[in-house]
Amino acid sequence: MKSFFCFIFLVCFVFGFSQTYSKKEKALLIQVSKLDSLMENNNSKILELFSDDVSFGHSNGWIQNKDDFKKDFGSGKVKYQSVKQTELKEFKIKNKFASLRRIIAVKGLYKDETFKMKLSVLEFWIRQKGIWKLWSRQSVSLK
């Protein structure tokens, strides 16, 4: 129930403070908020947000495709406790592609070890059948 209210808050936040955004941009920002919310709640519905050929470059050097991510996410190897966007640095849409640069603060457990980090994330989204899907994501750790 907590996650539902967090998601509703994020949607209201996006609509309330994004009056200058187009309908396409708002739809993408909702997907980005949903991504963070589903990750924070370790919800397998996150896989619905990914294109089939998604690629992840993690701050520790890992590179994963959708199957790798699904396996690790489902195993509980990493359990997220908090995923919060602190800054949206860049937001561009060109035709059916979009790029976002943002800063996120992440807390969680990796193999029962607590971690906390601030990440700079570059995401590429692709619009497929009218829906924004995450196509590629690269993160680097900020000190």
PDB file of N, CA and C in Angstrom, residues 5 20 28 43 45 85 88 97 112 128-129 137:
ATOM      1  N   PHE A   5       0.920   4.572  -2.711  1.00  0.00           N
ATOM      2  CA  PHE A   5       0.854   5.991  -2.373  1.00  0.00           C
ATOM      3  C   PHE A   5       2.095   6.748  -2.851  1.00  0.00           C
ATOM      4  N   THR A  20       4.942  22.756 -18.280  1.00  0.00           N
ATOM      5  CA  THR A  20       5.539  23.130 -19.561  1.00  0.00           C
ATOM      6  C   THR A  20       5.912  21.910 -20.404  1.00  0.00           C
ATOM      7  N   LEU A  28       6.787  10.020 -20.577  1.00  0.00           N
ATOM      8  CA  LEU A  28       8.120   9.498 -20.277  1.00  0.00           C
ATOM      9  C   LEU A  28       8.466   9.705 -18.803  1.00  0.00           C
ATOM     10  N   ASN A  43       9.805  -4.946  -7.251  1.00  0.00           N
ATOM     11  CA  ASN A  43       8.620  -5.477  -7.908  1.00  0.00           C
ATOM     12  C   ASN A  43       8.995  -5.974  -9.308  1.00  0.00           C
ATOM     13  N   LYS A  45       7.299  -6.359 -11.833  1.00  0.00           N
ATOM     14  CA  LYS A  45       6.626  -5.648 -12.927  1.00  0.00           C
ATOM     15  C   LYS A  45       7.572  -4.656 -13.605  1.00  0.00           C
ATOM     16  N   GLN A  85      15.165  10.046  -6.996  1.00  0.00           N
ATOM     17  CA  GLN A  85      15.788  10.999  -7.909  1.00  0.00           C
ATOM     18  C   GLN A  85      15.983  12.305  -7.162  1.00  0.00           C
ATOM     19  N   LEU A  88      17.162  16.148 -12.001  1.00  0.00           N
ATOM     20  CA  LEU A  88      17.041  15.848 -13.420  1.00  0.00           C
ATOM     21  C   LEU A  88      17.910  16.862 -14.144  1.00  0.00           C
ATOM     22  N   PHE A  97      13.013   8.485 -29.654  1.00  0.00           N
ATOM     23  CA  PHE A  97      14.087   8.262 -28.686  1.00  0.00           C
ATOM     24  C   PHE A  97      14.135   9.396 -27.667  1.00  0.00           C
ATOM     25  N   ASP A 112      23.177  -9.323   1.523  1.00  0.00           N
ATOM     26  CA  ASP A 112      22.984  -8.993   2.937  1.00  0.00           C
ATOM     27  C   ASP A 112      23.950  -7.940   3.478  1.00  0.00           C
ATOM     28  N   GLN A 128       7.946   2.456 -28.122  1.00  0.00           N
ATOM     29  CA  GLN A 128       7.527   1.279 -28.868  1.00  0.00           C
ATOM     30  C   GLN A 128       6.018   1.104 -28.734  1.00  0.00           C
ATOM     31  N   LYS A 129       5.320   1.144 -29.838  1.00  0.00           N
ATOM     32  CA  LYS A 129       3.857   1.017 -29.854  1.00  0.00           C
ATOM     33  C   LYS A 129       3.208   2.014 -28.902  1.00  0.00           C
ATOM     34  N   ARG A 137      20.862   1.921 -20.038  1.00  0.00           N
ATOM     35  CA  ARG A 137      21.089   2.702 -18.811  1.00  0.00           C
ATOM     36  C   ARG A 137      22.532   2.494 -18.371  1.00  0.00           C
TER      37      ARG A 137
END
